[in-house]
Coordinates of C-alpha atoms in Angstrom, one line a residue:
X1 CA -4.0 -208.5 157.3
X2 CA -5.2 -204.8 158.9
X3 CA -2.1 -205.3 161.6
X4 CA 0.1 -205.9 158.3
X5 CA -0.8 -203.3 156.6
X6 CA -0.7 -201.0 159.6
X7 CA 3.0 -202.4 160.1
X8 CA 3.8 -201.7 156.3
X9 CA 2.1 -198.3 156.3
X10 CA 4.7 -197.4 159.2
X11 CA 8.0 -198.6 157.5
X12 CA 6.4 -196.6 154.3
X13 CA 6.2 -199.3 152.2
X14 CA 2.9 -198.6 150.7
X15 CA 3.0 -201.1 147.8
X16 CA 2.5 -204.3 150.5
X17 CA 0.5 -201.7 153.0
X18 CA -1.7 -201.6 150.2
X19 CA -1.9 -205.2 149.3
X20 CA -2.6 -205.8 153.0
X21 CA -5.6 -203.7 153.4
X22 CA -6.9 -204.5 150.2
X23 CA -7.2 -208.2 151.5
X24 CA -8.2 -207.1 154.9
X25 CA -11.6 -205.3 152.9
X26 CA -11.9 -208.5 150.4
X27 CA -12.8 -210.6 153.6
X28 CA -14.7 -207.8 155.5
X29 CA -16.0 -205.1 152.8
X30 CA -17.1 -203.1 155.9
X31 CA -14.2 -202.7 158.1
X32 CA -13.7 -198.8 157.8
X33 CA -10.7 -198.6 159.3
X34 CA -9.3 -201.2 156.4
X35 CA -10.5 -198.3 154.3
X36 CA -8.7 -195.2 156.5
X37 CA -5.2 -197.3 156.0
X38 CA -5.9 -198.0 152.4
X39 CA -6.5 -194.6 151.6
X40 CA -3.9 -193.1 153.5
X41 CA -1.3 -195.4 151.9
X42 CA -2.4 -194.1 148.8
X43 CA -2.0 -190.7 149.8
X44 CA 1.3 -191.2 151.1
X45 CA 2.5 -193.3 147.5
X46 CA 0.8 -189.7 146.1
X47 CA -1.9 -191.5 144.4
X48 CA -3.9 -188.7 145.2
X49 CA -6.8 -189.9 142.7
X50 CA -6.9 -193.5 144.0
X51 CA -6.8 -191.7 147.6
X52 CA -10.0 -189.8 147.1
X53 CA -11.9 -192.5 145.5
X54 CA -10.9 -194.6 148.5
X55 CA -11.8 -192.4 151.3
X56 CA -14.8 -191.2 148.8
X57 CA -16.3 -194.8 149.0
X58 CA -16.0 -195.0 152.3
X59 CA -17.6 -191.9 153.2
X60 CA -20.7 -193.2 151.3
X61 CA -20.9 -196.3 153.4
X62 CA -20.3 -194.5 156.7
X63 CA -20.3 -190.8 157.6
X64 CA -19.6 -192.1 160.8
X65 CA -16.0 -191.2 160.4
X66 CA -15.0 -187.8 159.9
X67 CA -11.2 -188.9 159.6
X68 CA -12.2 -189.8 155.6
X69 CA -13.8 -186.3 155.5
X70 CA -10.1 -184.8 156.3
X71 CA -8.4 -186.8 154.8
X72 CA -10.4 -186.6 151.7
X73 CA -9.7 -182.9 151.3
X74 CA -6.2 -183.8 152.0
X75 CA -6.3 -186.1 148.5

C-alpha cells in the first residue's frame, strides 16, 4: 500500500494517496515513512491542520527523522 500511495502522491491525487498510506500504517503503526507520505499528502490537499497532527504524531514516536520536523513547520 506505501508503493501506492507513493504512486498516488506523484499523480497528485491525494484522496487515494491518503487512503493508501493510511492502510499502509493500519498494518504497520510504525512504518514512519507511511507517516512522511501521509502527512505530506495532507499538506499538499492543504489540510494543513490534519498535516501537523500527522507529522506531530510522528515526531513523538520517533525524532529519528528530522524530515517531520520540516515539514511540520511547513504545515
Amino acid at each position: 500500500h506505501y508503493y501506492l500511495g507513493i504512486l498516488f502522491l506523484r499523480r497528485n491525487l491525494f484522496e487515494e494517496a491518503v487512503h493508501q498510506f493510511t492502510t499502509s500504517i493500519d498494518q504497520d503503526n510504525n512504518f514512519m515513512r507511511a507517516y512522511m507520505g501521509l502527512g505530506i499528502s495532507y499538506l499538499k490537499s492543504r489540510q494543513f491542520s490534519t498535516a501537523m497532527a500527522t507529522f506531530q504524531k510522528a515526531l513523538s514516536m520517533s525524532e529519528k527523522y528530522p524530515d517531520f520536523l520540516n515539514y511540520h513547520g511547513l504545515a
